[in-house]
Short mmCIF file of C-alpha atoms in Angstrom, two decimals:
data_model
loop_
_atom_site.label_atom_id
_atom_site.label_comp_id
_atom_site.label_asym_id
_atom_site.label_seq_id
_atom_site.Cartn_x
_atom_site.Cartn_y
_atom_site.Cartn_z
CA UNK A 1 -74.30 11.89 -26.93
CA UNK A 2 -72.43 10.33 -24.23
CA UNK A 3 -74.30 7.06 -24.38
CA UNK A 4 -73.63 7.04 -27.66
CA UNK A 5 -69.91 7.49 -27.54
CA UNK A 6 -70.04 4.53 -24.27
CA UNK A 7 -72.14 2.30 -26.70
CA UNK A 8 -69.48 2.74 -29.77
CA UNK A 9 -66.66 2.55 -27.64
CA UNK A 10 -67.67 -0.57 -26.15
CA UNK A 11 -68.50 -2.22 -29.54
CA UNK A 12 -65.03 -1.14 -30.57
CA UNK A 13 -63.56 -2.89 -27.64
CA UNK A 14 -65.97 -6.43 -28.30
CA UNK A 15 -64.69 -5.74 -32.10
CA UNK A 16 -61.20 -5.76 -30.67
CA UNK A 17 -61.54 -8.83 -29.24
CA UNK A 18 -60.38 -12.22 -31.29
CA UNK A 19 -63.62 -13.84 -32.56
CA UNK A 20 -64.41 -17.40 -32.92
CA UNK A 21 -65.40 -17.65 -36.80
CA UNK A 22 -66.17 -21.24 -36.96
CA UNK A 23 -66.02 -24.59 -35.09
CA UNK A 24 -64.62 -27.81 -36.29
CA UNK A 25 -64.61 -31.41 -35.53
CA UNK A 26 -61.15 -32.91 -34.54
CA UNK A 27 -60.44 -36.74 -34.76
CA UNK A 28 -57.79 -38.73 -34.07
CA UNK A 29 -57.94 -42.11 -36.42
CA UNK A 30 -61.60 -42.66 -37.04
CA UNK A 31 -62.75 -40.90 -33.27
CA UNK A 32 -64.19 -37.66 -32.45
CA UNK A 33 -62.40 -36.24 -29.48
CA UNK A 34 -63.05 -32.45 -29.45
CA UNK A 35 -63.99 -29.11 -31.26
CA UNK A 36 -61.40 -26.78 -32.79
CA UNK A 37 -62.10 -23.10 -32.50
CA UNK A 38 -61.01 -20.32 -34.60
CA UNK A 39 -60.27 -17.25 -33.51
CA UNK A 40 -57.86 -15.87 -35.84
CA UNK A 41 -56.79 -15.52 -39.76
CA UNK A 42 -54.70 -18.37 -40.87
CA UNK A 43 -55.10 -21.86 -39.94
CA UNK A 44 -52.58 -22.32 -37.55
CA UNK A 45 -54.90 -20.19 -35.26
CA UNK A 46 -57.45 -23.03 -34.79
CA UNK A 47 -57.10 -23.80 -31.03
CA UNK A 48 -58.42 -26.55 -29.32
CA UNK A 49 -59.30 -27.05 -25.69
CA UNK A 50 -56.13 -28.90 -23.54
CA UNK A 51 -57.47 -31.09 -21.53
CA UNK A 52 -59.94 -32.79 -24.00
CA UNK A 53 -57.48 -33.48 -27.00
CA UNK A 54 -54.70 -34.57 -25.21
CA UNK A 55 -55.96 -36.94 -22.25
CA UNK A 56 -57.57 -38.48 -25.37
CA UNK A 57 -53.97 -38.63 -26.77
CA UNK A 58 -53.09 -40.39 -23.84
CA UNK A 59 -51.20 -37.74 -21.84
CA UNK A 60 -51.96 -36.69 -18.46
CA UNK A 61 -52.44 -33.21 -17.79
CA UNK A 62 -52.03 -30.68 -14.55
CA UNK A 63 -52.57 -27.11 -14.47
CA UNK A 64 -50.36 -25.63 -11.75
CA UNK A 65 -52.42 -22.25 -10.53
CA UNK A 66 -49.59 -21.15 -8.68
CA UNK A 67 -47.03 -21.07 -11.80
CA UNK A 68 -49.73 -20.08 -14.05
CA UNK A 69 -48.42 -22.69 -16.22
CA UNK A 70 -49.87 -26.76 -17.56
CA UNK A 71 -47.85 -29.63 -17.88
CA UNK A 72 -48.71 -32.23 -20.22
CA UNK A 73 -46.88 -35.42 -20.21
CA UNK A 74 -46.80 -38.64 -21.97
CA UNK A 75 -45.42 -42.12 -20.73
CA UNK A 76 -43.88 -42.66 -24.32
CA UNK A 77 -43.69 -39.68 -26.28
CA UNK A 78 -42.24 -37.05 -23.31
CA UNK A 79 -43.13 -33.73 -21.99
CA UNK A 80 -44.90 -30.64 -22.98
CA UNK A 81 -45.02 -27.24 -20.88
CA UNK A 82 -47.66 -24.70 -21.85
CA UNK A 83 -48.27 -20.89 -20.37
CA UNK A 84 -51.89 -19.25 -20.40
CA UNK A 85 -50.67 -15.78 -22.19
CA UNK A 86 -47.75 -17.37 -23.35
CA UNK A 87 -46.83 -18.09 -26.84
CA UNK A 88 -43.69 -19.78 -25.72
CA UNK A 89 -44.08 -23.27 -24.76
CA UNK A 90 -41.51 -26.25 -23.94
CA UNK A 91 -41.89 -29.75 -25.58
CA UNK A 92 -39.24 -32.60 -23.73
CA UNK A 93 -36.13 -29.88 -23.73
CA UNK A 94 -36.57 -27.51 -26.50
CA UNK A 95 -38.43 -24.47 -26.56
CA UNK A 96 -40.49 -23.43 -29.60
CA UNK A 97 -42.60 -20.40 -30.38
CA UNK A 98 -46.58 -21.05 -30.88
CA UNK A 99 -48.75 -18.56 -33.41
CA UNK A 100 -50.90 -18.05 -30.85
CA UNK A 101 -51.04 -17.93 -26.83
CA UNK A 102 -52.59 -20.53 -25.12
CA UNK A 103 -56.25 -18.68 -23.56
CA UNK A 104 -58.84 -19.51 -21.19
CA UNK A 105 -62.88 -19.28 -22.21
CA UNK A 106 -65.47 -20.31 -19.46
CA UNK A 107 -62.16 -21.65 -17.30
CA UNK A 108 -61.48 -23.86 -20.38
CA UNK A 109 -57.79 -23.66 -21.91
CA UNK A 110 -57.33 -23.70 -25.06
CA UNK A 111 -54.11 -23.96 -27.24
CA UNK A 112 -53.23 -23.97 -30.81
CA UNK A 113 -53.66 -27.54 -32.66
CA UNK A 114 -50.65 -26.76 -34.90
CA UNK A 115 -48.12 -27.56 -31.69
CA UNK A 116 -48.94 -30.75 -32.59
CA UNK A 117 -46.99 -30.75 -36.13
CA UNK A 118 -43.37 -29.61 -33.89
CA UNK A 119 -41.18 -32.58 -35.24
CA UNK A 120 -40.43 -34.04 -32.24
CA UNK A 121 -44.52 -34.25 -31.03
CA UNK A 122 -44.97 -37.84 -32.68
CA UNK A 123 -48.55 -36.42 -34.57
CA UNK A 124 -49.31 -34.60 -37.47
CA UNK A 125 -52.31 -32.29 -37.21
CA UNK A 126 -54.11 -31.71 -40.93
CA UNK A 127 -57.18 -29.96 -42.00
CA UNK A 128 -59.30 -32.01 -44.58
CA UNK A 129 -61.31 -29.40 -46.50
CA UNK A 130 -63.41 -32.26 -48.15
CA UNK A 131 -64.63 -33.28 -45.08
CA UNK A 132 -64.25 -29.69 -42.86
CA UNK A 133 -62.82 -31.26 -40.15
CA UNK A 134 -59.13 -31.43 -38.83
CA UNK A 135 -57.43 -35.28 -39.04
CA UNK A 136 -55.07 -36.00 -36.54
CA UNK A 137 -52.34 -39.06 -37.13
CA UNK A 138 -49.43 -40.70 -35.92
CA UNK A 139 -46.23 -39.03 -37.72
CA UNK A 140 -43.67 -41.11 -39.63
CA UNK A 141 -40.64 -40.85 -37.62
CA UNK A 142 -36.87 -42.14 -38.72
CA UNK A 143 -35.64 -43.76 -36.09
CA UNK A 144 -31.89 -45.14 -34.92
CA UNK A 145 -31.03 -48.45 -33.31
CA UNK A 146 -27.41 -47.62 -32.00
CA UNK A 147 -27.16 -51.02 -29.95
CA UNK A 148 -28.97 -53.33 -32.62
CA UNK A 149 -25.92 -55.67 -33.76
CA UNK A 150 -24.72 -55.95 -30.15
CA UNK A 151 -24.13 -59.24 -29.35
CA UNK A 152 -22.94 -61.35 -25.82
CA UNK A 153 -19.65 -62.38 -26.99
CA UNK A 154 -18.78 -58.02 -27.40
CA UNK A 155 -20.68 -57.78 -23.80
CA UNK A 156 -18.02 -60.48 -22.34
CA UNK A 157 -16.23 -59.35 -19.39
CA UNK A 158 -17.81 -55.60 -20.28
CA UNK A 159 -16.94 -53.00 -17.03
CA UNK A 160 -19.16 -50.67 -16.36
CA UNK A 161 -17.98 -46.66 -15.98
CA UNK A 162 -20.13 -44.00 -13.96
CA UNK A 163 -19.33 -40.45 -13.67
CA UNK A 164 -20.02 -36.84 -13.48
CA UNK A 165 -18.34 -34.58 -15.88
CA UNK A 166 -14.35 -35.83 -15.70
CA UNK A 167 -15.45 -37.44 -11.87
CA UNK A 168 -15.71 -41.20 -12.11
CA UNK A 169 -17.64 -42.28 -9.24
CA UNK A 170 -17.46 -45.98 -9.67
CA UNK A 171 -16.32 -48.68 -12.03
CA UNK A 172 -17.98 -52.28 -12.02
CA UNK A 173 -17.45 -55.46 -14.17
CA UNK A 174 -21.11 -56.81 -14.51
CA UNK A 175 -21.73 -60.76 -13.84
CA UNK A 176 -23.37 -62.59 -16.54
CA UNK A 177 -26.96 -61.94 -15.29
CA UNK A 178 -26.25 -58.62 -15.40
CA UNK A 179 -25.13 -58.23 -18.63
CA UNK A 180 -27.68 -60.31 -20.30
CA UNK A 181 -30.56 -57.76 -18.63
CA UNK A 182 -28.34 -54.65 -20.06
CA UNK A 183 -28.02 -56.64 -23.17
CA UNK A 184 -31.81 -57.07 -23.60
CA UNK A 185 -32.77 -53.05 -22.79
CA UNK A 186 -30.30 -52.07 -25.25
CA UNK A 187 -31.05 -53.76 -28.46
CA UNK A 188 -34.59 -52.95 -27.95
CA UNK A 189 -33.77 -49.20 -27.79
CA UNK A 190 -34.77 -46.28 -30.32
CA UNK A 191 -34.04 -42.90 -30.73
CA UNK A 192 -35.39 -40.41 -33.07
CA UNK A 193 -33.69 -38.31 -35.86
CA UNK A 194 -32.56 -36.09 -36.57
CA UNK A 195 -29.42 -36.21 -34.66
CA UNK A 196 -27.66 -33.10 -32.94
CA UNK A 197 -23.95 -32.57 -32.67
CA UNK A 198 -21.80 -29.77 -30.81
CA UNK A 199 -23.80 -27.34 -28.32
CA UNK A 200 -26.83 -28.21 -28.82
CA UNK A 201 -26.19 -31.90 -26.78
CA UNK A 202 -25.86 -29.73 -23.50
CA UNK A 203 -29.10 -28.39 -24.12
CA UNK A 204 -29.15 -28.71 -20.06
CA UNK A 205 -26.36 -26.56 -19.16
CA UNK A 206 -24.93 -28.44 -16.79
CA UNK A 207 -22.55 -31.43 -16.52
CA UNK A 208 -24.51 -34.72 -18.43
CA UNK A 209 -24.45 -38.23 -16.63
CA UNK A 210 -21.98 -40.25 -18.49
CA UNK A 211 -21.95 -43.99 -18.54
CA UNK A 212 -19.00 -46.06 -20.49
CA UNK A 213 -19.11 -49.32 -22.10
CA UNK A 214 -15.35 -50.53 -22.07
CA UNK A 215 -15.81 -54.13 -24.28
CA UNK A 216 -13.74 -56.94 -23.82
CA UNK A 217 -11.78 -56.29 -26.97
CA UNK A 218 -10.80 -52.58 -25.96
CA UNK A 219 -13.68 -50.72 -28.11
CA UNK A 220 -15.79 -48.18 -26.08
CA UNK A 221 -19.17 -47.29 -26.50
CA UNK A 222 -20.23 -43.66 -24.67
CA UNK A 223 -23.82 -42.73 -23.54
CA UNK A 224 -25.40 -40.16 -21.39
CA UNK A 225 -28.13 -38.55 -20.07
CA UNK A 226 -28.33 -34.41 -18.85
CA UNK A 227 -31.26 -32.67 -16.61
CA UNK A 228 -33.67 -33.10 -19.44
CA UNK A 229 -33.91 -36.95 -20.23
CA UNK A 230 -31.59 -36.21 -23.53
CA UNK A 231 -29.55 -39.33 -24.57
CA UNK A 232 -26.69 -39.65 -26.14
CA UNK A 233 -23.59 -41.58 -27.81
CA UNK A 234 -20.18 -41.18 -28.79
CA UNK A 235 -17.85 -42.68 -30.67
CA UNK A 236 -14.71 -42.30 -31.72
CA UNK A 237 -15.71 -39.56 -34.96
CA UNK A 238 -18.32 -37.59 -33.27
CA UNK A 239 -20.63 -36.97 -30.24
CA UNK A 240 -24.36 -37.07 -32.21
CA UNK A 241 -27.80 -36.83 -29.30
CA UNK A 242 -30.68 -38.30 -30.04
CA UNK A 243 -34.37 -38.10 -28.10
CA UNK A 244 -35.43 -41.34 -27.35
CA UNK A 245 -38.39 -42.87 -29.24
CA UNK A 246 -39.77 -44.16 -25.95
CA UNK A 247 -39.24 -42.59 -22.68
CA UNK A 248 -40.13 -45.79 -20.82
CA UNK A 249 -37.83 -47.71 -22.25
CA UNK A 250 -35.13 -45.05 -21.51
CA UNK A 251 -36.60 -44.79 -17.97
CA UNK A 252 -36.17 -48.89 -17.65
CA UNK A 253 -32.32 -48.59 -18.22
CA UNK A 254 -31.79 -45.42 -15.83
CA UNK A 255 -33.45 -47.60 -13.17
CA UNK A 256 -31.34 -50.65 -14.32
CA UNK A 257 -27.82 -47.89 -13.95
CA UNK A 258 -29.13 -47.01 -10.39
CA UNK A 259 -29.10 -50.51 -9.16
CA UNK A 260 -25.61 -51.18 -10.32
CA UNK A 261 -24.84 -48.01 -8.75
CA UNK A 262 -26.22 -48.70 -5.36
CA UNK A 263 -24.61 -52.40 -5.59
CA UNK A 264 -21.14 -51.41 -5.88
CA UNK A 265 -21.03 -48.34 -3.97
CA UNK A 266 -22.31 -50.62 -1.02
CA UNK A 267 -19.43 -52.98 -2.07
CA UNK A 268 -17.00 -50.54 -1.90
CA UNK A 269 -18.07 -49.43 1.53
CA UNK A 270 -18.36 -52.79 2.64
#
């Protein structure tokens, strides 16, 4: 009788556990680049391992064993941060809830393909049931161009503004080389919608970098960036952030603000 009872109750733990029901192909365009498992009742359980799907997306990934906790990053499209056990997870600076926890099978993590759907991800993960398989695409995305129309006659004798907070740490009028490289990052650069106003800009909680435009003609232009790569503009109606549609590009101008910075600082302490 006691075997018994040890038998049932470890069938009713095995029971207990979440079973993988069926397996499904998962491509992105017209390639196969992993299995989906699924473990759970609704769709958005299908899981799929981490590693496979998204270096094939082109992101690198690093499991940090100390942390417990997998960063996945993309040149273009930004950061994700993922916890084994943990159905919170982190994509560039917001934080969004997952159906189910990222978990480990023979050392092999798996996470829920849905994440891929968050709006600010760049894909769209959908099943096909004509084909059983789950289609992965490139999302539509609306997109702002907030230095488009700028033109080198409203750059002419532009100064350049740097400061922390209400601390301005240096102010520079750029040469004509200069301006025509700043001219040249900005009109190329994109930022997704939608927009955000108020709070949710200082999404860092701490003091933003601010950088101001001061035309020839008076008009200012505002942007910014705060401890999570989160741009921004003002104007004179309304402070709206956006999340850049390409973090290199973004990363191109920071590097082009640091130069100026370290050339007039020197100046100054020439």
């Amino acid at each position: 009788m006691k075997k018994f009872f040890a038998a049932l109750a470890l069938l009713v733990c095995v029971w207990a556990l979440p079973q993988a029901a069926w397996a499904a192909d998962v491509y992105y365009g017209d390639k196969l680049i992993c299995q989906s498992e699924h473990r759970f009742d609704s769709m958005d359980g299908a899981s799929v391992p981490v590693r496979q799907l998204f270096e094939a997306l082109g992101y690198v990934v690093k499991y940090n064993a100390e942390y417990n906790s997998v960063s996945l990053y993309h040149p273009q499209l930004g950061s994700i941060g993922l916890r084994p056990g943990d159905r919170n997870m982190r994509l560039i600076c917001f934080e969004d809830s997952l159906p189910v926890a990222p978990y480990f099978v023979d050392d092999v993590l798996y996470a829920p393909l849905c994440l891929l759907n968050n709006e600010y991800c760049g894909y769209k993960a959908e099943w096909q049931p004509e084909n059983q398989r789950w289609q992965i695409s490139d999302k539509q995305q609306q997109f702002v161009y907030p230095f488009a129309n700028l033109s080198r006659e409203q750059l002419s004798g532009v100064t350049f503004h740097f400061g922390k907070g209400c601390y301005t740490i240096y102010t520079a009028e750029l040469n004509d080389e200069e301006i025509d490289k700043l001219l040249v990052m900005l009109k190329s650069l994109a930022y997704r919608e939608p927009a955000f106003i108020g709070d949710a800009i200082e999404v860092s909680g701490g003091n933003p970098l601010d950088f101001t435009l001061q035309y020839a003609d008076g008009k200012t232009l505002g942007f910014g960036e705060n401890g999570y790569f989160f741009y921004f503009f003002r104007d004179n109606e309304e402070t709206k952030g956006y999340l850049p549609a390409d973090f290199s590009q973004q990363q191109a101008l920071r590097d082009f603000c640091e130069l100026l910075k370290e050339k007039y600082l020197a100046l100054q302490n020439a």
